[in-house]
Amino acid sequence: MARTTEPTVLVVEDETSQREVLRYNLEADGFQVIMAENGEEALLQVDEYMPDIILLDWMIPLVSGIEVCRRIKLRSDTRAIPIIMLSARSEEIDRVRGLETGADDYMVKPYSVIELMARVRTQLRRSRPASVGEQLEYEDLLLDAESHKVFRQGEEIRLGPTEFRILSTFMERPERVWSREQLLNRVWGRDLYVDTRTVDVHIGRLRKALMQNGGGDPVRTVRGVGYSLG
């Protein structure tokens, strides 16, 4: 039932036509897309889905894009999410303000969709390196996303596909605590109904596999919250 979930992009744009153009191109490029029409909705979507990257229009209702960016970058659990700000403001002072607020990139409208997709992929190499086939390392663990192999202290560990995705998620952001709901969205996909207890079952399988050669348990349970690596 489960499969590798594509990186999730939050599109924050109040113009319907712009949202749909971005949705179409992002989905065609293999991304999951969630959308928000205003700043308040955007902040709620961030809390619920913890997207991998955000495309954020500056001029949106209720809470401005610049303020949404500021709030996201102030929080320790969300500041690592890359934000590409989209704006009709083309003056240098506006670009500087956007970047100083915390935006990772800034594109002026009208923009090239092809260039935007390239910038999205560039930012994903930082936030979701496993999704672009890079190797991840944490202490004595090595995960090779391209060959779909995991090694601990140089010995290969065989994981099921779901356990591999969970470990990839952990290794992309070590020491971050993931709730069961966030892991469900990230690993199983937000459109599938899976009971949160399923997460505990697969975490147990992952722990058993990682400790099969006598190593310690690298997965930490945070009571009442969720799980993290380290």
Tab-separated table of C-alpha atoms in Angstrom:
chain	number	residue	atom	x	y	z
A	1	MET	CA	0.000	0.000	0.000
A	2	ALA	CA	2.733	2.447	0.922
A	3	ARG	CA	5.101	3.916	-1.618
A	4	THR	CA	7.820	6.508	-1.598
A	5	THR	CA	6.086	9.827	-1.029
A	6	GLU	CA	7.095	12.731	-3.195
A	7	PRO	CA	8.384	15.931	-1.606
A	8	THR	CA	5.568	18.205	-0.470
A	9	VAL	CA	5.327	21.807	-1.669
A	10	LEU	CA	3.102	24.368	0.035
A	11	VAL	CA	1.905	26.978	-2.464
A	12	VAL	CA	0.689	30.180	-0.789
A	13	GLU	CA	-0.998	32.330	-3.406
A	14	ASP	CA	-4.325	34.207	-3.352
A	15	GLU	CA	-4.782	34.343	-7.143
A	16	THR	CA	-6.593	31.209	-8.320
A	17	SER	CA	-5.025	31.150	-11.775
A	18	GLN	CA	-1.515	31.435	-10.348
A	19	ARG	CA	-2.190	28.649	-7.831
A	20	GLU	CA	-3.457	26.321	-10.521
A	21	VAL	CA	-0.500	26.982	-12.831
A	22	LEU	CA	1.890	26.205	-9.993
A	23	ARG	CA	-0.068	23.117	-8.946
A	24	TYR	CA	-0.105	21.747	-12.489
A	25	ASN	CA	3.624	22.204	-13.043
A	26	LEU	CA	4.663	20.948	-9.613
A	27	GLU	CA	2.499	17.822	-9.839
A	28	ALA	CA	3.803	17.178	-13.370
A	29	ASP	CA	7.309	17.364	-11.904
A	30	GLY	CA	6.450	14.739	-9.280
A	31	PHE	CA	5.643	16.847	-6.211
A	32	GLN	CA	2.767	16.623	-3.778
A	33	VAL	CA	1.067	19.998	-3.579
A	34	ILE	CA	-0.899	21.609	-0.766
A	35	MET	CA	-2.245	25.123	-1.102
A	36	ALA	CA	-3.245	28.144	0.943
A	37	GLU	CA	-5.003	31.341	-0.105
A	38	ASN	CA	-3.962	33.554	2.799
A	39	GLY	CA	-1.351	33.873	5.515
A	40	GLU	CA	-3.417	32.392	8.331
A	41	GLU	CA	-4.209	29.293	6.281
A	42	ALA	CA	-0.547	28.994	5.307
A	43	LEU	CA	0.573	28.879	8.948
A	44	LEU	CA	-2.041	26.216	9.712
A	45	GLN	CA	-0.873	24.126	6.737
A	46	VAL	CA	2.717	24.366	7.923
A	47	ASP	CA	1.721	23.059	11.351
A	48	GLU	CA	-0.298	20.186	9.904
A	49	TYR	CA	1.912	19.013	7.055
A	50	MET	CA	5.438	20.333	7.700
A	51	PRO	CA	6.057	20.793	3.948
A	52	ASP	CA	9.465	20.267	2.417
A	53	ILE	CA	9.451	23.643	0.677
A	54	ILE	CA	7.180	26.706	0.537
A	55	LEU	CA	6.379	28.948	-2.437
A	56	LEU	CA	5.158	32.108	-0.737
A	57	ASP	CA	3.540	35.115	-2.376
A	58	TRP	CA	4.336	38.396	-0.615
A	59	MET	CA	0.935	40.077	-1.129
A	60	ILE	CA	-1.604	37.709	0.450
A	61	PRO	CA	-4.603	38.483	2.698
A	62	LEU	CA	-4.845	38.371	6.513
A	63	VAL	CA	-1.154	37.814	7.251
A	64	SER	CA	1.364	39.086	4.693
A	65	GLY	CA	3.863	36.756	3.080
A	66	ILE	CA	6.738	38.625	4.694
A	67	GLU	CA	5.187	38.079	8.145
A	68	VAL	CA	4.458	34.396	7.408
A	69	CYS	CA	8.108	33.986	6.440
A	70	ARG	CA	9.274	35.725	9.609
A	71	ARG	CA	7.144	33.513	11.859
A	72	ILE	CA	8.233	30.303	10.173
A	73	LYS	CA	11.915	31.202	10.423
A	74	LEU	CA	11.609	32.149	14.099
A	75	ARG	CA	10.429	28.647	15.073
A	76	SER	CA	13.064	26.000	15.719
A	77	ASP	CA	10.862	23.242	14.240
A	78	THR	CA	10.156	25.049	10.958
A	79	ARG	CA	13.110	27.360	10.292
A	80	ALA	CA	14.846	24.738	8.138
A	81	ILE	CA	11.966	24.650	5.616
A	82	PRO	CA	13.173	26.463	2.482
A	83	ILE	CA	11.005	29.399	1.407
A	84	ILE	CA	10.989	30.824	-2.109
A	85	MET	CA	9.261	34.197	-2.019
A	86	LEU	CA	7.269	35.238	-5.083
A	87	SER	CA	6.531	38.921	-5.554
A	88	ALA	CA	5.764	41.616	-8.090
A	89	ARG	CA	8.062	43.854	-6.026
A	90	SER	CA	11.203	44.091	-8.135
A	91	GLU	CA	13.159	46.821	-6.365
A	92	GLU	CA	16.452	45.819	-4.783
A	93	ILE	CA	15.266	47.002	-1.361
A	94	ASP	CA	12.309	44.601	-1.568
A	95	ARG	CA	14.543	41.660	-2.476
A	96	VAL	CA	16.828	42.516	0.410
A	97	ARG	CA	13.913	42.769	2.828
A	98	GLY	CA	12.564	39.394	1.719
A	99	LEU	CA	15.916	37.676	2.091
A	100	GLU	CA	16.695	39.366	5.403
A	101	THR	CA	13.350	38.170	6.761
A	102	GLY	CA	14.526	34.624	6.109
A	103	ALA	CA	13.470	33.722	2.568
A	104	ASP	CA	15.942	31.320	0.964
A	105	ASP	CA	15.262	32.620	-2.547
A	106	TYR	CA	13.309	35.445	-4.189
A	107	MET	CA	11.643	35.484	-7.610
A	108	VAL	CA	9.989	38.466	-9.252
A	109	LYS	CA	6.652	38.097	-11.055
A	110	PRO	CA	6.203	37.341	-13.863
A	111	TYR	CA	8.698	34.508	-13.554
A	112	SER	CA	9.775	31.575	-15.690
A	113	VAL	CA	8.073	28.397	-14.465
A	114	ILE	CA	11.022	26.366	-15.753
A	115	GLU	CA	13.439	28.461	-13.712
A	116	LEU	CA	11.174	28.222	-10.668
A	117	MET	CA	11.121	24.404	-10.902
A	118	ALA	CA	14.919	24.413	-11.086
A	119	ARG	CA	15.133	26.582	-7.970
A	120	VAL	CA	12.694	24.308	-6.143
A	121	ARG	CA	14.884	21.285	-6.895
A	122	THR	CA	17.974	23.193	-5.765
A	123	GLN	CA	16.384	23.982	-2.403
A	124	LEU	CA	15.234	20.371	-2.017
A	125	ARG	CA	18.820	19.157	-2.141
A	126	ARG	CA	19.111	20.802	1.261
A	127	SER	CA	15.759	19.922	2.825
A	128	ARG	CA	15.148	16.487	1.250
A	129	PRO	CA	18.540	15.158	0.083
A	130	ALA	CA	17.283	11.555	0.016
A	131	SER	CA	14.606	12.540	-2.500
A	132	VAL	CA	17.327	13.468	-5.014
A	133	GLY	CA	19.386	10.320	-4.408
A	134	GLU	CA	22.084	11.637	-2.079
A	135	GLN	CA	23.827	9.664	0.659
A	136	LEU	CA	22.969	10.497	4.255
A	137	GLU	CA	25.176	9.870	7.292
A	138	TYR	CA	24.432	9.990	10.993
A	139	GLU	CA	26.942	8.632	13.499
A	140	ASP	CA	27.544	5.003	12.397
A	141	LEU	CA	24.611	4.942	9.948
A	142	LEU	CA	24.916	5.402	6.181
A	143	LEU	CA	21.870	5.557	3.933
A	144	ASP	CA	22.335	5.435	0.176
A	145	ALA	CA	19.065	6.714	-1.299
A	146	GLU	CA	20.035	5.889	-4.881
A	147	SER	CA	20.834	2.206	-4.282
A	148	HIS	CA	18.230	1.932	-1.505
A	149	LYS	CA	20.766	0.444	0.924
A	150	VAL	CA	21.508	1.096	4.592
A	151	PHE	CA	24.751	0.325	6.434
A	152	ARG	CA	25.611	0.426	10.123
A	153	GLN	CA	29.254	0.213	11.109
A	154	GLY	CA	29.937	-0.894	7.527
A	155	GLU	CA	27.498	-3.825	7.597
A	156	GLU	CA	24.442	-3.757	5.379
A	157	ILE	CA	21.072	-3.735	7.100
A	158	ARG	CA	18.047	-4.928	5.189
A	159	LEU	CA	14.966	-2.782	5.682
A	160	GLY	CA	11.474	-3.002	4.310
A	161	PRO	CA	10.353	-0.096	2.083
A	162	THR	CA	8.369	1.605	4.838
A	163	GLU	CA	11.171	1.317	7.381
A	164	PHE	CA	13.581	2.706	4.772
A	165	ARG	CA	11.365	5.766	4.270
A	166	ILE	CA	11.072	6.331	8.005
A	167	LEU	CA	14.837	6.153	8.428
A	168	SER	CA	15.317	8.519	5.458
A	169	THR	CA	12.988	10.994	7.129
A	170	PHE	CA	14.894	10.761	10.408
A	171	MET	CA	18.314	11.065	8.771
A	172	GLU	CA	17.342	14.100	6.706
A	173	ARG	CA	16.651	16.000	9.942
A	174	PRO	CA	18.485	14.286	12.822
A	175	GLU	CA	17.315	15.068	16.351
A	176	ARG	CA	14.088	16.637	15.114
A	177	VAL	CA	11.070	15.125	16.863
A	178	TRP	CA	8.362	13.854	14.488
A	179	SER	CA	4.812	13.287	15.663
A	180	ARG	CA	3.006	10.165	14.486
A	181	GLU	CA	0.712	12.306	12.326
A	182	GLN	CA	3.680	14.029	10.668
A	183	LEU	CA	5.314	10.684	9.947
A	184	LEU	CA	2.056	9.414	8.445
A	185	ASN	CA	1.914	12.404	6.092
A	186	ARG	CA	5.601	12.168	5.202
A	187	VAL	CA	5.966	8.383	4.827
A	188	TRP	CA	2.540	7.076	3.847
A	189	GLY	CA	1.197	10.163	2.095
A	190	ARG	CA	-1.540	12.501	3.216
A	191	ASP	CA	-4.203	10.958	0.933
A	192	LEU	CA	-4.042	7.502	2.542
A	193	TYR	CA	-5.841	6.584	5.740
A	194	VAL	CA	-3.481	4.761	8.075
A	195	ASP	CA	-3.989	4.415	11.821
A	196	THR	CA	-1.327	6.139	13.919
A	197	ARG	CA	-0.635	2.831	15.690
A	198	THR	CA	0.801	1.605	12.393
A	199	VAL	CA	3.658	4.075	12.912
A	200	ASP	CA	4.560	2.399	16.214
A	201	VAL	CA	4.617	-1.032	14.538
A	202	HIS	CA	7.038	0.105	11.835
A	203	ILE	CA	9.196	2.027	14.294
A	204	GLY	CA	9.515	-1.243	16.241
A	205	ARG	CA	10.602	-3.078	13.084
A	206	LEU	CA	13.107	-0.341	12.266
A	207	ARG	CA	14.614	-0.501	15.754
A	208	LYS	CA	14.908	-4.289	15.604
A	209	ALA	CA	16.704	-4.116	12.238
A	210	LEU	CA	19.097	-1.376	13.337
A	211	MET	CA	20.072	-3.287	16.482
A	212	GLN	CA	20.379	-6.728	14.866
A	213	ASN	CA	24.191	-6.677	14.932
A	214	GLY	CA	24.467	-5.579	18.537
A	215	GLY	CA	24.340	-1.825	18.114
A	216	GLY	CA	22.408	0.466	20.423
A	217	ASP	CA	18.993	1.906	19.657
A	218	PRO	CA	19.444	5.211	17.788
A	219	VAL	CA	15.695	5.969	17.726
A	220	ARG	CA	14.447	8.041	20.625
A	221	THR	CA	10.840	7.989	21.878
A	222	VAL	CA	9.612	11.341	23.140
A	223	ARG	CA	6.666	10.471	25.348
A	224	GLY	CA	3.467	12.137	24.286
A	225	VAL	CA	5.093	13.666	21.203
A	226	GLY	CA	6.673	11.162	18.819
A	227	TYR	CA	10.070	9.925	17.658
A	228	SER	CA	13.452	11.246	16.620
A	229	LEU	CA	16.867	10.004	15.592
A	230	GLY	CA	19.279	10.718	18.407
